[in-house]
Coordinates of C-alpha atoms and ligand atoms in Angstrom, one line a residue:
X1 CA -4.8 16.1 4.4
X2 CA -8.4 17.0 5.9
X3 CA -8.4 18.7 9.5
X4 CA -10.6 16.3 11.1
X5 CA -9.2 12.9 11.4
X6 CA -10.6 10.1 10.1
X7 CA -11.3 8.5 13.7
X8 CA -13.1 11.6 14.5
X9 CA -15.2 11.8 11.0
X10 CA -15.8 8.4 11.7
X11 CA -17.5 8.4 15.2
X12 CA -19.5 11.4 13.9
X13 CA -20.8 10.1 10.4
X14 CA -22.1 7.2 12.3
X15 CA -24.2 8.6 15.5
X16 CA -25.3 10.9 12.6
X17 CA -26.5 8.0 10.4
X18 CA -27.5 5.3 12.6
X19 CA -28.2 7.8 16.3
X20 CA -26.8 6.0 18.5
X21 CA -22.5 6.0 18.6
X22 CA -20.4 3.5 17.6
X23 CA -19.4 0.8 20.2
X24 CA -15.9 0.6 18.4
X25 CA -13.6 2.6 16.2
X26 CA -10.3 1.6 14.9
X27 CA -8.1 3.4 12.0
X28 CA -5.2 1.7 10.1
X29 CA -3.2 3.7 7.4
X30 CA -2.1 3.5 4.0
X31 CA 1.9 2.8 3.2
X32 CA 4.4 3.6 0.9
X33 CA 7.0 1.2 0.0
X34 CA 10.8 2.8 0.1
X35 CA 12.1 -0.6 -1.9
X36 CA 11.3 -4.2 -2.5
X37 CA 8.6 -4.1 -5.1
X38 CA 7.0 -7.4 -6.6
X39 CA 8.6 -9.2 -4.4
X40 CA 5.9 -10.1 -1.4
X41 CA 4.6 -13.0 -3.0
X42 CA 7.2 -14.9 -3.5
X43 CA 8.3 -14.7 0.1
X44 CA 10.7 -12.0 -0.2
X45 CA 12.1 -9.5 1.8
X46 CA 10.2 -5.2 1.9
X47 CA 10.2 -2.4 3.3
X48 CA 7.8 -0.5 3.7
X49 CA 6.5 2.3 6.4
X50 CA 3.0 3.2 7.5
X51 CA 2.2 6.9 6.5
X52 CA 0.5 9.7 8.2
X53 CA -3.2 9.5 6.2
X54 CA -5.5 6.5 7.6
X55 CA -8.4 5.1 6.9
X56 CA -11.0 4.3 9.7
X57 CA -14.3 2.1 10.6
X58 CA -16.9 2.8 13.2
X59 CA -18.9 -0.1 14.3
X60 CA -21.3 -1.4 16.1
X61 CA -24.1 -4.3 16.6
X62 CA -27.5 -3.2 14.8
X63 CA -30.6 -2.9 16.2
X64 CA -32.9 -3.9 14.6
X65 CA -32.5 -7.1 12.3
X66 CA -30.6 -5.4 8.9
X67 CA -26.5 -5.4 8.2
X68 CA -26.0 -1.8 7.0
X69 CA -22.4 -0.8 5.7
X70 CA -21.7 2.8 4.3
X71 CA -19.2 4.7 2.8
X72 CA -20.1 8.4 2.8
X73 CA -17.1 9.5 0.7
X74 CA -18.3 7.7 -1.9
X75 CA -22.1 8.4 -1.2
X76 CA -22.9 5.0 -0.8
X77 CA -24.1 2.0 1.5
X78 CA -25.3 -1.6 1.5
X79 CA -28.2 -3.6 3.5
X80 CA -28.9 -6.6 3.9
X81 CA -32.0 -8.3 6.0
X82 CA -29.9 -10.7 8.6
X83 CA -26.3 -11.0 8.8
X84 CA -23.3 -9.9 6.9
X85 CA -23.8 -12.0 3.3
X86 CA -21.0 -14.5 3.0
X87 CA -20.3 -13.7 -0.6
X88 CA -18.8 -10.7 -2.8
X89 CA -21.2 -7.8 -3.9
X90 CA -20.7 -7.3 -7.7
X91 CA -22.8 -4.3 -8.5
X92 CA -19.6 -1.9 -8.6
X93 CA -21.4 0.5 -6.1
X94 CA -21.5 -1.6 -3.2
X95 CA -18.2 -2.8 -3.7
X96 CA -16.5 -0.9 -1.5
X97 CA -18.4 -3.4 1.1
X98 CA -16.1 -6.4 0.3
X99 CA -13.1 -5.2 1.8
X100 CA -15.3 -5.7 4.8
X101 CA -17.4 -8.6 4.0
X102 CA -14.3 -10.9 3.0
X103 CA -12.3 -9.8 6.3
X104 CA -15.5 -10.8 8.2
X105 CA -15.7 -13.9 6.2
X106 CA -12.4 -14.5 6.8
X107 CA -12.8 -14.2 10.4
X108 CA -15.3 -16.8 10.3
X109 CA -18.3 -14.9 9.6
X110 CA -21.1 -13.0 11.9
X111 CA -24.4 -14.5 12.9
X112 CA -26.0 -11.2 14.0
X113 CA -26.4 -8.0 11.9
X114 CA -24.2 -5.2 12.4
X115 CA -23.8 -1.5 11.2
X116 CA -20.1 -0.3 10.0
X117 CA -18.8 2.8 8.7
X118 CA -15.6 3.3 7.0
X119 CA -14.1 6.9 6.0
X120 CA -10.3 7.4 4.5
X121 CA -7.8 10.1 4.2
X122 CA -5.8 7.8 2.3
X123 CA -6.8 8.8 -1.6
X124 CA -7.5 5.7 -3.9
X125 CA -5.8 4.7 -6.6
X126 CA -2.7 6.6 -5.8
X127 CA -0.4 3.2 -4.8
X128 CA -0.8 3.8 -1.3
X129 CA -2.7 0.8 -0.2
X130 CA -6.1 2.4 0.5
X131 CA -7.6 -1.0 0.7
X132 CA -5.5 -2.7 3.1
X133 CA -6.1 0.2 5.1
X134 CA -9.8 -0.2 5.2
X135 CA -9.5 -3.7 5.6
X136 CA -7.1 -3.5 8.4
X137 CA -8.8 -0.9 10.0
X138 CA -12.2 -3.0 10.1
X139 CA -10.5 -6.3 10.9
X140 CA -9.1 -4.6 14.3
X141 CA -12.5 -2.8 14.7
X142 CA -13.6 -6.5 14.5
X143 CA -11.6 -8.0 16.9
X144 CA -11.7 -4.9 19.4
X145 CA -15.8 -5.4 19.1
X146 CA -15.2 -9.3 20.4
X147 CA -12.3 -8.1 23.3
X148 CA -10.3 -10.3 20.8
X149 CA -6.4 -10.2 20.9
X150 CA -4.6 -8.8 17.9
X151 CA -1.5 -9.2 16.3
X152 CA -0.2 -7.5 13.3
X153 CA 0.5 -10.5 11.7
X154 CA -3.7 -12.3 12.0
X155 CA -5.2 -8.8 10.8
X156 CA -2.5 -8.2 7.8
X157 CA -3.5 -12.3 7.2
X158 CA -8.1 -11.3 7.3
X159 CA -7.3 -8.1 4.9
X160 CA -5.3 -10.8 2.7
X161 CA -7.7 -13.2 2.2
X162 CA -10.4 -10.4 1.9
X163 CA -8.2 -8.9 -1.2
X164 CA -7.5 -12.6 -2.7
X165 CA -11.7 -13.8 -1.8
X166 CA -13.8 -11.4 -2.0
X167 CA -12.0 -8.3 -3.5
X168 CA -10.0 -10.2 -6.3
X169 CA -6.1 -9.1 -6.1
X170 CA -3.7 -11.6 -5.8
X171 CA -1.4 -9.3 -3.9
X172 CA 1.2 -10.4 -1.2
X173 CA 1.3 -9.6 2.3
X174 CA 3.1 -6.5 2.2
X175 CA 0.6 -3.2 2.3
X176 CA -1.2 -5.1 5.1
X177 CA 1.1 -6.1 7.6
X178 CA 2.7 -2.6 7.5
X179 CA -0.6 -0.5 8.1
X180 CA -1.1 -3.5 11.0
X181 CA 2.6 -3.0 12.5
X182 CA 3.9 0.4 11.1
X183 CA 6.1 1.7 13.7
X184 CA 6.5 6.1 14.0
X185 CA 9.7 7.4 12.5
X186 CA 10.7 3.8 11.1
X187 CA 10.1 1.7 8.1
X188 CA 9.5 -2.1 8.6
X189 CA 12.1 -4.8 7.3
X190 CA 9.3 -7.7 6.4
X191 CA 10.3 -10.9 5.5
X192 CA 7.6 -11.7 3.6
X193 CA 8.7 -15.5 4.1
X194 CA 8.0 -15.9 7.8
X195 CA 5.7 -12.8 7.8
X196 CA 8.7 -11.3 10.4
X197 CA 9.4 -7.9 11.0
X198 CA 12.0 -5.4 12.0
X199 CA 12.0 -1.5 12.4
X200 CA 14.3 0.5 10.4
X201 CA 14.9 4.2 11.0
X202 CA 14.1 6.5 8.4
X203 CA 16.4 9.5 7.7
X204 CA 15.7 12.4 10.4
X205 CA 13.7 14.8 9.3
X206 CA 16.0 17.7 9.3
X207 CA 18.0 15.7 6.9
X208 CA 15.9 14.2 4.4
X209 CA 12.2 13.6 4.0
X210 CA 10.0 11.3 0.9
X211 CA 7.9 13.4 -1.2
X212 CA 5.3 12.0 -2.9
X213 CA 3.9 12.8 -6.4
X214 CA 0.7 10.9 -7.7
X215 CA 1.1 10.7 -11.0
X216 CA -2.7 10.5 -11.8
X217 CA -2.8 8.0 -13.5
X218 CA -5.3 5.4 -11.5
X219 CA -4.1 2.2 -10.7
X220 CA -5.9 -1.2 -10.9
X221 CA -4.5 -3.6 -9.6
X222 CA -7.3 -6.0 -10.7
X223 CA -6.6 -5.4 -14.2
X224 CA -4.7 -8.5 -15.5
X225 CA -1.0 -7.0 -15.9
X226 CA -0.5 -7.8 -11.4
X227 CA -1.7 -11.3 -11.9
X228 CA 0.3 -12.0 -14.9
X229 CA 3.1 -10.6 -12.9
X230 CA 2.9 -12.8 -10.4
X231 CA 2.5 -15.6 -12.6
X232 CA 5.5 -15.2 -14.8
X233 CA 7.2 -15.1 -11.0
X234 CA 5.7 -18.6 -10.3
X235 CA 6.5 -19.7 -13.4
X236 CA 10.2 -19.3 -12.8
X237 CA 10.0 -20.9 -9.3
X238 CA 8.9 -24.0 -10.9
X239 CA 12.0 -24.0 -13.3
X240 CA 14.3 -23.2 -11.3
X241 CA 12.6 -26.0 -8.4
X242 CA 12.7 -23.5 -5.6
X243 CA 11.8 -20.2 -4.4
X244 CA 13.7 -16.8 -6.3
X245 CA 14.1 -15.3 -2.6
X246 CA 17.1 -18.0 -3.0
X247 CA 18.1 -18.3 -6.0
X248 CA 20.8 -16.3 -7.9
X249 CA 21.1 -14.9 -11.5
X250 CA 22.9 -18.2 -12.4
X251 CA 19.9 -20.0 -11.6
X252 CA 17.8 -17.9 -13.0
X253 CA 20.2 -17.6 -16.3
X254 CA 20.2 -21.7 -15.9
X255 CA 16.8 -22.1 -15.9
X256 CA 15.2 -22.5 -19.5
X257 CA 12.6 -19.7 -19.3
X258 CA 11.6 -17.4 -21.8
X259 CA 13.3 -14.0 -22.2
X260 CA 9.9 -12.4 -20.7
X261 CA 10.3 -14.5 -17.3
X262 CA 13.5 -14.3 -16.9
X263 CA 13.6 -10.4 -16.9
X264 CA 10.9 -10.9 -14.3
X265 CA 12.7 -13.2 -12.3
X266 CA 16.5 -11.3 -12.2
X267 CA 14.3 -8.0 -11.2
X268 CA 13.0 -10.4 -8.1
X269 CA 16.6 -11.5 -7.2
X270 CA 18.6 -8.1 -7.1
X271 CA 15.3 -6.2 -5.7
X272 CA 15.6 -8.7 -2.6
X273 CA 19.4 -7.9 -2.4
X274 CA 18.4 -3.9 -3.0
X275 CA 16.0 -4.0 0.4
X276 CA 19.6 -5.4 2.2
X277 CA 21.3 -2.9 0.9
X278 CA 18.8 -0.5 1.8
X279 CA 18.7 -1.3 5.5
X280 CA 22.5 -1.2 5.6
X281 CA 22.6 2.5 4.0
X282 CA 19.9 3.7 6.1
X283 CA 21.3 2.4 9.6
X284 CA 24.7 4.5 9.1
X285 CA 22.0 7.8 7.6
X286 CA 23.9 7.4 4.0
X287 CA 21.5 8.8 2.4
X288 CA 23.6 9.0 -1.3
X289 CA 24.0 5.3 -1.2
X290 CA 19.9 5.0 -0.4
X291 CA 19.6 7.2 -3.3
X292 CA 21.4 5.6 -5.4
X293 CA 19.2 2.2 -4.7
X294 CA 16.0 4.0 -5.7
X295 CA 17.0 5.1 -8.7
X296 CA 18.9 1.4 -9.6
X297 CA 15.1 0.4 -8.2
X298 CA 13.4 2.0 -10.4
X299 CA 15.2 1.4 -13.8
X300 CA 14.6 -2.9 -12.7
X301 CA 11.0 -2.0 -12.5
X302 CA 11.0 0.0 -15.4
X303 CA 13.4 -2.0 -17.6
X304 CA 12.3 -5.6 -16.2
X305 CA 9.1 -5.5 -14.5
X306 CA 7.7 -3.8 -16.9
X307 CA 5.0 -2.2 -14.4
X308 CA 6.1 1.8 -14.6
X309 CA 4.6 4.3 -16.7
X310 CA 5.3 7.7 -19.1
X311 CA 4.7 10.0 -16.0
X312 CA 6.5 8.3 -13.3
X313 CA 9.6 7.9 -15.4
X314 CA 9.6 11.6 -16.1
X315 CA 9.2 12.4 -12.2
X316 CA 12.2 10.0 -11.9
X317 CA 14.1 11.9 -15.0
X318 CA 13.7 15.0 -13.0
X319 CA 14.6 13.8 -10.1
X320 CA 18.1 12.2 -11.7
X321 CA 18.7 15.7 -13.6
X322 CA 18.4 17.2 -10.0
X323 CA 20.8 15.3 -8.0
X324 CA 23.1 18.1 -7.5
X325 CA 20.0 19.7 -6.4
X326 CA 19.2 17.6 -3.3
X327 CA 17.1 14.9 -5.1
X328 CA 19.1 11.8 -3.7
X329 CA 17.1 9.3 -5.2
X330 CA 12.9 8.4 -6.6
X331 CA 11.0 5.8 -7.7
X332 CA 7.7 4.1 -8.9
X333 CA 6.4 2.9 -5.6
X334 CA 3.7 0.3 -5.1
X335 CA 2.3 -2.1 -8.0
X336 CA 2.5 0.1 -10.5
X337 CA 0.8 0.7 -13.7
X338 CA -0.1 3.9 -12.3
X339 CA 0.0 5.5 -8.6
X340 CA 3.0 7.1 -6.9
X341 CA 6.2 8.1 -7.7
X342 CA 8.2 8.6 -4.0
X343 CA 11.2 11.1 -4.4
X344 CA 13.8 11.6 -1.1
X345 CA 15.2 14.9 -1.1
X346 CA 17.1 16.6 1.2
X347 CA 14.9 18.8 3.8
X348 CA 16.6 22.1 3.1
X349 CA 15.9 21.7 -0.8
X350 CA 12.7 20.0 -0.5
X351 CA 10.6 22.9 -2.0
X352 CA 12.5 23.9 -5.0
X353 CA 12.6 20.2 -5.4
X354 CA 8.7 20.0 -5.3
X355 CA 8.4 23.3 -7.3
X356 CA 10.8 22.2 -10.1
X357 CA 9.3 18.3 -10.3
X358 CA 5.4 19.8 -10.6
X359 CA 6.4 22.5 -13.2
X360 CA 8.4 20.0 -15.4
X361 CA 5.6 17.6 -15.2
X362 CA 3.3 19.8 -16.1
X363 CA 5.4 20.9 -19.2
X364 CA 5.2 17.1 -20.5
X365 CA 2.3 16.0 -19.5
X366 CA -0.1 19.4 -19.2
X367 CA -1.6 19.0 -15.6
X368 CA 0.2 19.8 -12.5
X369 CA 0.1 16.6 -10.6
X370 CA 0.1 16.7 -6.5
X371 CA 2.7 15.9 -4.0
X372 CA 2.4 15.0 -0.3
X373 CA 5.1 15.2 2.2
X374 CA 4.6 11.4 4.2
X375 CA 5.8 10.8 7.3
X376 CA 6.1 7.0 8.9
X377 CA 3.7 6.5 11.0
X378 CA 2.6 4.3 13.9
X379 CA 0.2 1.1 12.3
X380 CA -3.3 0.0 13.2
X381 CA -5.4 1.6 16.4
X382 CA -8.0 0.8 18.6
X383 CA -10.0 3.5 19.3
X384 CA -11.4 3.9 23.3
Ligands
LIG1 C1 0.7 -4.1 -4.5 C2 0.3 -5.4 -3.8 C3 1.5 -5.8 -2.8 C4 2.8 -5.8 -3.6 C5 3.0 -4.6 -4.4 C6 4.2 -4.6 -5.3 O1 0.8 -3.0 -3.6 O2 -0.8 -5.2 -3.0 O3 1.2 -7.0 -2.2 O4 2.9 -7.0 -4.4 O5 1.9 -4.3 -5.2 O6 5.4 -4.6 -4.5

């Protein structure tokens, strides 16, 4: 992680570019999901926590009559004569602008031009939600600009409809409402059905911490294999007549779909029960029987979901050949088809964990990939 924080690079980039400061900054960060995967849209239950890498947006009105957005990490930027357009860009480098243009849309839309600048710690790609950061982070810089009230649950709800509108991922509410209501040293039990949360502790850091190792492999999540996903999902709700966040494996055995679906579907109904199971380990600090649940996590998603990949497998092989070495459990975290593998070891084995998982990788796959230590962080800020 860079020194300066993104706030900071933030505030700076933009007196630099535009010469006067911003009027408002806000920062949201990226998450990582300890269990419940592919199971947000269907209104089932998460739980994720906010990490310590953050994206952040300095804004301000403009003054003279163009819309100017820019993103210096990737060396680019959009204007427009007027207001912010009501409509995707498509060229793909100003397309970093629509995870601002469809939360502004979604807000209902600006009549006078304005200049925004967004930086990120959070690396893309690596299943850690770098959009919804953005788009959090630029929805409470939004709102924080008009003196508007936030809650968690209305920004995670403008960074939706920006992804489904104007960014084009189908994806649940999940990554947003965590970078929105992430809570410091906990993760948040979401129930994605009433869009509810609760904190859960993580395991103290003398005990245990999550190491995370990108596998670098990019993911899309715009690429089909989400959507279909989350199809096959629907599909099952409509056979069975109701939602899989309460149906069983009976009704999902019971329910005529094809062997392709119903794989989907059972991985939807035990991952629900794994998040309860979760919580309940993690409130009495049993950190075997959390473990234990990653590892059961991951084989569903492997196995049933379909979404995992060559590399994260193997960091998950290691990791199971290493239990007697501190590594209590690991996982494919996120979407998938690429992105993160999360590993929890113990704290007093964490580096000859992280030595031993980068060396073996390397053996197989001929690239050392890179870890980060994450820490659950506190959610979206506005910046004074
Ligand atoms: C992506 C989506 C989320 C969620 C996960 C899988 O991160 O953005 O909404 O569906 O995949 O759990």
């Amino acid at each position: 992680m860079t020194e300066i924080s993104a706030t900071d690079r933030a505030r700076t980039a933009f007196t630099r570019r535009f010469g006067v400061p911003p009027r408002i900054v806000a920062s949201a960060p990226g998450r990582v999901n300890l269990i419940g995967e592919h199971v947000d849209y269907t209104g089932g239950l998460v739980l994720p926590f906010a990490i310590d890498a953050r994206a952040a947006v300095a804004l301000g009105p403009s003054e003279d009559d163009r819309t100017v957005l820019v993103a210096p990490d990737l060396d680019a930027e959009t204007t427009h004569l007027g207001p912010p357009p009501r409509r995707p860009e498509t060229e793909s480098n100003r397309r970093f602008a629509n995870h601002l243009l469809g939360v502004l849309d979604a807000a209902g839309g600006s009549d006078a031009p304005i200049r925004a600048l967004v930086t990120s710690d959070v690396p893309s790609g690596g299943g850690l939600s770098s959009s919804a950061a953005i788009e959090v982070a630029f929805a409470t810089a939004w709102a924080g600009l008009h003196g508007d009230v936030t809650n968690p649950k209305m920004l995670a709800d403008l960074a939706m409809r920006a992804e489904h509108e104007f960014v084009g991922t189908p994806c649940g509410i999940m990554d947003m409402l965590v970078s929105a209501a992430g809570i410091a040293g906990n993760a948040l039990r979401i129930d994605c059905r009433s869009a509810t949360w609760s904190p859960v502790p993580m395991p103290p850091e003398d005990r245990a911490v999550v190491l995370l190792v990108d596998s670098g492999v990019t993911h899309r999540l715009r690429d089909g294999g989400y959507a279909e996903r989350r199809a096959a999902c629907e599909r099952a709700e409509a056979a069975i007549g109701g939602s899989l966040r309460d149906a069983t494996l009976e009704d999902v055995a019971a329910a005529g779909l094809d062997a392709t679906d119903r794989r989907r579907a059972s991985h939807v109904v035990e991952e629900n029960a794994r998040v309860e199971a979760m919580v309940a380990a993690l409130e009495v600090e049993d950190l075997e029987t959390a473990g234990r649940i990653l590892f059961d996590g991951h084989r569903s998603l492997q196995d049933r979901f379909d979404v995992s990949i060559p590399e994260i497998d193997h960091i998950v092989e290691i990791a199971r050949r290493r239990v007697d070495a501190g590594c209590l459990g690991a996982r494919l975290t996120g979407g998938g088809f690429g992105g993160s593998a999360l590993v929890l070891t113990s704290a007093r084995t964490l580096e000859s964990n992280r030595r031993a998982i980068i060396e073996e990788f390397a053996a197989r796959f001929g690239r050392r990939p890179e870890t980060r230590v994450v820490r659950a962080s506190d959610g979206a800020t506005l910046e004074t």
